[in-house]
Tab-separated table of C-alpha atoms in Angstrom:
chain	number	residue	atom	x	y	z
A	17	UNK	CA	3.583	2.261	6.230
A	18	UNK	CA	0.069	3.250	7.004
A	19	UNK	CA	0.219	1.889	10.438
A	20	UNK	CA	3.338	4.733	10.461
A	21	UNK	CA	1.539	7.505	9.341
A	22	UNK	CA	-2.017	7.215	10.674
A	23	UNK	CA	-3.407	6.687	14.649
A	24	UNK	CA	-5.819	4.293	13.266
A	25	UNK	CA	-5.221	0.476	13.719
A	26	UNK	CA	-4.352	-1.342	10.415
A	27	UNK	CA	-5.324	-4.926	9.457
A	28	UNK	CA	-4.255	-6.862	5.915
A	29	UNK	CA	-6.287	-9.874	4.695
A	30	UNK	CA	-4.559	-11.733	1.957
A	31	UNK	CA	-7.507	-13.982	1.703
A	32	UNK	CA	-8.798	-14.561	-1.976
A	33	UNK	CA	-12.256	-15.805	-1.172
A	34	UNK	CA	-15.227	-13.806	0.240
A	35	UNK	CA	-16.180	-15.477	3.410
A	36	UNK	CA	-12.433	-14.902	4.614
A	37	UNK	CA	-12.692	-11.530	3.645
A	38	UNK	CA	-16.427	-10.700	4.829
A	39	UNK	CA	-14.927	-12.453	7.875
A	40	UNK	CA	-12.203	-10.308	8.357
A	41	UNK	CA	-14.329	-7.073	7.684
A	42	UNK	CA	-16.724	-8.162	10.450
A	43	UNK	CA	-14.012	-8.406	13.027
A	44	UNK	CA	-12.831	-4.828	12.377
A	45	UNK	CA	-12.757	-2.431	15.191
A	46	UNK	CA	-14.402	1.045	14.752
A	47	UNK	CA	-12.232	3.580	12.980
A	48	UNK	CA	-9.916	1.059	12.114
A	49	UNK	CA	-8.254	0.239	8.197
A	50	UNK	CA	-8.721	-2.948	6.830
A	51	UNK	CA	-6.273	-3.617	3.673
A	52	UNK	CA	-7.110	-5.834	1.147
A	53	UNK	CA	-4.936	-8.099	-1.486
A	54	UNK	CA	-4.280	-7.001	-4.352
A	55	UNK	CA	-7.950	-6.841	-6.496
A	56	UNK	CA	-6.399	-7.973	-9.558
A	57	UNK	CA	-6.001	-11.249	-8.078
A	58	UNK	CA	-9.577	-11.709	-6.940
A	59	UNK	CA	-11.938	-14.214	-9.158
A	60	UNK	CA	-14.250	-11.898	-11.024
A	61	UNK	CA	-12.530	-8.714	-10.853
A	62	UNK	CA	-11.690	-8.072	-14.562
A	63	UNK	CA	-14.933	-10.069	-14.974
A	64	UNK	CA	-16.950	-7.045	-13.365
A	65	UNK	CA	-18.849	-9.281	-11.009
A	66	UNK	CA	-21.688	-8.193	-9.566
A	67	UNK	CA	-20.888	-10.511	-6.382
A	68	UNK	CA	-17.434	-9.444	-5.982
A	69	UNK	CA	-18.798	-5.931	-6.287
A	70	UNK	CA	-21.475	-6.526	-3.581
A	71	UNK	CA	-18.770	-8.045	-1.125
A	72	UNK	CA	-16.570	-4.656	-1.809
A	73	UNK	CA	-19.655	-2.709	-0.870
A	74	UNK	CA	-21.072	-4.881	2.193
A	75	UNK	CA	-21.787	-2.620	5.238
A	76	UNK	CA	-19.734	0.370	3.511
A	77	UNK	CA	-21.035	3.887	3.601
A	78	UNK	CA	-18.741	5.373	1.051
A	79	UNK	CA	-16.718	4.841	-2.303
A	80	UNK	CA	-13.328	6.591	-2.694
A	81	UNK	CA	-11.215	5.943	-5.464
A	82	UNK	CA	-8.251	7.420	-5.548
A	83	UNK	CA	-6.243	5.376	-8.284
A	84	UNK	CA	-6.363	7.506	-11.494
A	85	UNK	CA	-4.879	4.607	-13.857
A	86	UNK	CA	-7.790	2.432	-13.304
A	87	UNK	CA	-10.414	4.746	-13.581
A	88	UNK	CA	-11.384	3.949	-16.861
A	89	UNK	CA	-11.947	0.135	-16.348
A	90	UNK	CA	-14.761	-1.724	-16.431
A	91	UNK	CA	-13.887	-3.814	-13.234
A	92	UNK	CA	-15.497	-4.835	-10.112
A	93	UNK	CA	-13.581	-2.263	-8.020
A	94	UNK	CA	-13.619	0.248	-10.310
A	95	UNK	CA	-16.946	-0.125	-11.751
A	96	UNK	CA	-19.729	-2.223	-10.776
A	97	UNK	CA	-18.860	-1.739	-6.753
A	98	UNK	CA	-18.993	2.318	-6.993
A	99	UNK	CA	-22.408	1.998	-8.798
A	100	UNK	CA	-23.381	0.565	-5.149
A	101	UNK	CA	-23.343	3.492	-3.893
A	102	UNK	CA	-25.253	6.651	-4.279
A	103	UNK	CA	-23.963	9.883	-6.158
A	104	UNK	CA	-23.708	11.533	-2.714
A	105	UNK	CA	-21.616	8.553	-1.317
A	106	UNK	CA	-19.400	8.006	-4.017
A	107	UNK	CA	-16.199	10.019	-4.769
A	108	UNK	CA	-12.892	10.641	-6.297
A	109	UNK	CA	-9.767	11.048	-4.123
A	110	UNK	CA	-7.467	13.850	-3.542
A	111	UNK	CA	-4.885	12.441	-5.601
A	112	UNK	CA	-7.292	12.042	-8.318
A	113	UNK	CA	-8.524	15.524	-7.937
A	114	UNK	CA	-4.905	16.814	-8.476
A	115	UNK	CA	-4.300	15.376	-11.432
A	116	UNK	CA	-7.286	15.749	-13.531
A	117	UNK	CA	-6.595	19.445	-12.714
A	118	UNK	CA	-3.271	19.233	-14.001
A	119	UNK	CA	-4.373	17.218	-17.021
A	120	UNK	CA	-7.288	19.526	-17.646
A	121	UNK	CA	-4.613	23.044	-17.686
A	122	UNK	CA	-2.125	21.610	-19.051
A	123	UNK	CA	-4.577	19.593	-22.662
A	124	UNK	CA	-6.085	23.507	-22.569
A	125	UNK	CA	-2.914	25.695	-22.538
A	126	UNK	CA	0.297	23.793	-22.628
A	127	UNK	CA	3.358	26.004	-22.925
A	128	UNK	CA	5.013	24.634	-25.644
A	129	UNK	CA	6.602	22.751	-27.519
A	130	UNK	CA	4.200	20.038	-25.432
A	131	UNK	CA	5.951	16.115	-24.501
A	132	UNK	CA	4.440	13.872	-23.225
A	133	UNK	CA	6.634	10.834	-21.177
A	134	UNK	CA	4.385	7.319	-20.512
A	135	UNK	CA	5.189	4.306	-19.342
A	136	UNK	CA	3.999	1.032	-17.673
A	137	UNK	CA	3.571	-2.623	-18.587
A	138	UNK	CA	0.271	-2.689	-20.856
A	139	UNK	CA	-0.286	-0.376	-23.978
A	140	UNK	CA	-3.766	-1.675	-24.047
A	141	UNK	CA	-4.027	0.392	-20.489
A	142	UNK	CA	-2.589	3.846	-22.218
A	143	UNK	CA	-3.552	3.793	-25.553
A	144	UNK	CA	-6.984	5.333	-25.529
A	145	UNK	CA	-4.883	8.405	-23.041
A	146	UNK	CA	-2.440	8.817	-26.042
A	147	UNK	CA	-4.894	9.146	-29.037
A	148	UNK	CA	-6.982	11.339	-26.668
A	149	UNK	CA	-3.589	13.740	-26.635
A	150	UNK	CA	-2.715	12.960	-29.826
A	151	UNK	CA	-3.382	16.078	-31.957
A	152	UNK	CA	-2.375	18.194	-28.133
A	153	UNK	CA	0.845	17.039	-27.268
A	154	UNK	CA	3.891	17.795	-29.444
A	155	UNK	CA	6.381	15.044	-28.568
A	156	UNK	CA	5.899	11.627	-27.109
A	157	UNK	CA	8.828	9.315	-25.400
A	158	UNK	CA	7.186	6.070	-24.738
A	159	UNK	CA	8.796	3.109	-22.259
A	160	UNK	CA	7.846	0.523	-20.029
A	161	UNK	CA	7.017	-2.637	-21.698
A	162	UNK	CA	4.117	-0.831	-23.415
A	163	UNK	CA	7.159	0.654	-25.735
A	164	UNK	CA	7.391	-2.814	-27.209
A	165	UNK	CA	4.151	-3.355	-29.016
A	166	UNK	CA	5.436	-0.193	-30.952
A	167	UNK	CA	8.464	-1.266	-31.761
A	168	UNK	CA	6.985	-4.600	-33.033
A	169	UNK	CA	4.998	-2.484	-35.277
A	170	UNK	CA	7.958	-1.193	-36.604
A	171	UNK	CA	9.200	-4.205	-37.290
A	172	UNK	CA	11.655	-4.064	-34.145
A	173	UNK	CA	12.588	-8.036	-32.758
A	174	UNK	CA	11.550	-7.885	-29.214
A	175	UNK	CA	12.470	-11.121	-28.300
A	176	UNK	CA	10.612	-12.414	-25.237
A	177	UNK	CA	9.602	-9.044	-23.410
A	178	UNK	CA	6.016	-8.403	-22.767
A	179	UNK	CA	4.129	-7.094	-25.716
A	180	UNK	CA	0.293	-7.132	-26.511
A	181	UNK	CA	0.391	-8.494	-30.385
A	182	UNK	CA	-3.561	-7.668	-30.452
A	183	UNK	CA	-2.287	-4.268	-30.589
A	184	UNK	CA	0.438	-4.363	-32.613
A	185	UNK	CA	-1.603	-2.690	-35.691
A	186	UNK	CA	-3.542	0.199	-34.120
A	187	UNK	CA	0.167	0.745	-32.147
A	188	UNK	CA	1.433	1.045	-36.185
A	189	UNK	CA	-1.655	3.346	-36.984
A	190	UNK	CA	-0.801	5.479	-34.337
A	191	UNK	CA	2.678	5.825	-35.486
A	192	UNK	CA	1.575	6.671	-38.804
A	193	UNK	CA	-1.156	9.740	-37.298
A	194	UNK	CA	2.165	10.928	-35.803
A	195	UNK	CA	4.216	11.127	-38.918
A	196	UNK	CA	1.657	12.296	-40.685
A	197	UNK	CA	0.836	15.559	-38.585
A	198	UNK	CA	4.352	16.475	-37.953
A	199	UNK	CA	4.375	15.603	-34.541
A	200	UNK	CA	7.856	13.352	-32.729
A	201	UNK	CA	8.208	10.123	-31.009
A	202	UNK	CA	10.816	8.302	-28.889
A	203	UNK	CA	11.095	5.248	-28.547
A	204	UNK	CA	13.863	3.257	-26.972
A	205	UNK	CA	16.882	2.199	-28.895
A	206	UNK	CA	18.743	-0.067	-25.687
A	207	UNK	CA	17.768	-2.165	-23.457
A	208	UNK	CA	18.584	-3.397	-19.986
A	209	UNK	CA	18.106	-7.388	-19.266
A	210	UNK	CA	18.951	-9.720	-16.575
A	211	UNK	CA	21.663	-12.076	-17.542
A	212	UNK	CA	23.562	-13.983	-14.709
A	213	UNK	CA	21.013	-11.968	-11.881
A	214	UNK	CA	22.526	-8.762	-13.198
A	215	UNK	CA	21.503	-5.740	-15.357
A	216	UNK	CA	23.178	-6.024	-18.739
A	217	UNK	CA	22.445	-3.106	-21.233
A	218	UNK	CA	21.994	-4.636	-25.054
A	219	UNK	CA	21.094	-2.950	-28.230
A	220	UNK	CA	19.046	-5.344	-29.848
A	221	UNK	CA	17.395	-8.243	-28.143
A	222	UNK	CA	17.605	-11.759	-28.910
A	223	UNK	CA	15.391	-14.734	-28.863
A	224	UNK	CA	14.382	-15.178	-25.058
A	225	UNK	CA	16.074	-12.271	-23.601
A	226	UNK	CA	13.161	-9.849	-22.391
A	227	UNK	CA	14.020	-6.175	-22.027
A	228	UNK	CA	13.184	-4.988	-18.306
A	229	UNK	CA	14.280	-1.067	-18.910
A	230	UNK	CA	15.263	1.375	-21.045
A	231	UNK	CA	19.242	1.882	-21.655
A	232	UNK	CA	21.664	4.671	-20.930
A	233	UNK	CA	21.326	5.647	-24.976
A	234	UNK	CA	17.792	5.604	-24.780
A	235	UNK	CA	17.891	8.232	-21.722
A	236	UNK	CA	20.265	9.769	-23.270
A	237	UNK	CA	18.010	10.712	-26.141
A	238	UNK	CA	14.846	10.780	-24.499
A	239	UNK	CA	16.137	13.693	-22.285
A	240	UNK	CA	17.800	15.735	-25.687
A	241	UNK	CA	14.218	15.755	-27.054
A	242	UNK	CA	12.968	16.586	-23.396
A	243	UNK	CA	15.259	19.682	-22.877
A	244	UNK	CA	13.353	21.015	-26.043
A	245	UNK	CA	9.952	21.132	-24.850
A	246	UNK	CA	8.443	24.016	-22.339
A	247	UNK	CA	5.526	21.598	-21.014
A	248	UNK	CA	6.472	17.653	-20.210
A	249	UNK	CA	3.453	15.546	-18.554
A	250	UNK	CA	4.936	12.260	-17.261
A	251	UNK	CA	2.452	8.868	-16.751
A	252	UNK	CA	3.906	5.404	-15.542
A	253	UNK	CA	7.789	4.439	-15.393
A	254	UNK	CA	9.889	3.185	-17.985
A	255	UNK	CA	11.253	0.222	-16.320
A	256	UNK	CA	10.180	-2.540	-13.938
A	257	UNK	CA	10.673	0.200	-11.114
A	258	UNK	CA	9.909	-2.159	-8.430
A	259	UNK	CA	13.322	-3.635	-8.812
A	260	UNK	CA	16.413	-1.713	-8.257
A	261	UNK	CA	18.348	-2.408	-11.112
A	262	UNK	CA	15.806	-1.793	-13.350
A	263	UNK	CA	14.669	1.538	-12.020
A	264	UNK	CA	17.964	3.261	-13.541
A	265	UNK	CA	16.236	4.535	-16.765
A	266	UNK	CA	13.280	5.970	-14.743
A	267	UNK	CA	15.614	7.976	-12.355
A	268	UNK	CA	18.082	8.857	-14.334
A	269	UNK	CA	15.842	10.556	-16.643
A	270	UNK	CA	13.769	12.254	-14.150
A	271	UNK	CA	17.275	13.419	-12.622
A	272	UNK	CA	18.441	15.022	-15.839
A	273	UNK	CA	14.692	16.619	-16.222
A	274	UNK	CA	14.667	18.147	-12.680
């Protein structure tokens, strides 16, 4: 895709080790793009290394990031490798830019009633965004797997789909701020799994079936309590979007939002 949209020559290094990549970051020609693997997957990333950090760094003049998800971890490419770099040679990106100055307009002056729509895989990735907008935003509608450590705190079986237990309490205390100050929540009420390599939608989940996206009920409802509010800030799908059957609830949502 790059290679598509850009003059510049494009090279990928799936190497997990940092003489490969130091390596292949030697051998680049000037002005050309040199794509990493994924970070996540490097030893000492979550860790914060200060090595791993260094190699990011190595003969670099400047620090863009321009993923606003991770910006708030403490992790080598996040954190330790920008503090490399000077205040004058490190920087945000212009997607980054964008929506911090959406966030910012819309957590001072929402038109409302105010939703807000988040999902992804880890609650222990959003949570600290949603008690931040807590006493702000009028209505939540929570999916992804993140949805699940919710409904485990309400008691909910969630047979064998991803959930962070650690969180299961401060999920329940959030529930209970809700409640308490009037404000909404969705959560989902179907599911979609994979039985016989197909999407089957289910109500309630059984031991060892893992839910991979929301159902057509759950859309259903998260869009009536949508069509209410005047102001909706969406973060993060509500299914495993990278696969096609189980990027229905995430499009057919945003369809019936548009």
């Amino acid at each position: 895709y790059l290679r598509s949209q850009l003059e510049n020559d494009v090279a990928f290094c799936g190497a997990l080790n940092l003489d490969e990549m130091n390596d292949a970051k030697r051998a680049m020609a000037p002005a050309s793009l040199l794509v990493l693997e994924n970070c996540r997957f490097f030893d000492g990333e979550v860790q914060n290394s200060s090595s791993l950090a260094s190699m990011y760094a190595q003969e670099c003049d400047l620090y863009v990031n321009d993923a606003f998800g991770v910006l708030h971890r403490s992790h080598a490419s996040s954190d330790a490798a920008a503090r490399r770099f000077p205040a004058d040679k490190r920087a945000i990106g212009q997607l980054v830019e964008v929506e911090i100055k959406v966030l910012g307009e819309i957590s001072a002056s929402p038109a409302r009633p105010f939703a807000m729509v988040v999902g992804g895989a880890k609650i222990s990735d959003k949570l600290d965004l949603l008690l931040s907008m807590a006493d702000i935003v009028d209505h939540f509608a929570i999916g992804g797997a993140m949805a699940f450590t919710f409904l485990a705190a309400r008691g909910v079986e969630v047979g064998s789909s991803l959930y962070e237990p650690d969180y299961v309490d401060r999920c329940g205390e959030f529930l209970d701020r809700l409640a308490a100050s009037g404000k909404t929540i969705a959560l989902p009420v179907d599911f979609a799994i994979e039985r016989g390599g197909e999407r089957v939608e289910v109500e309630q989940l059984a031991d060892g079936e893992a839910g991979f996206d929301i159902g057509v009920r759950s859309v259903e409802e998260f869009a009536a309590g949508l069509a209410q509010c005047a102001t909706i800030f969406w973060n993060g799908p509500i299914g495993i979007f990278e696969k096609e059957a189980f990027a229905v609830g995430t499009n057919d949502l945003a369809r019936k939002l548009a």
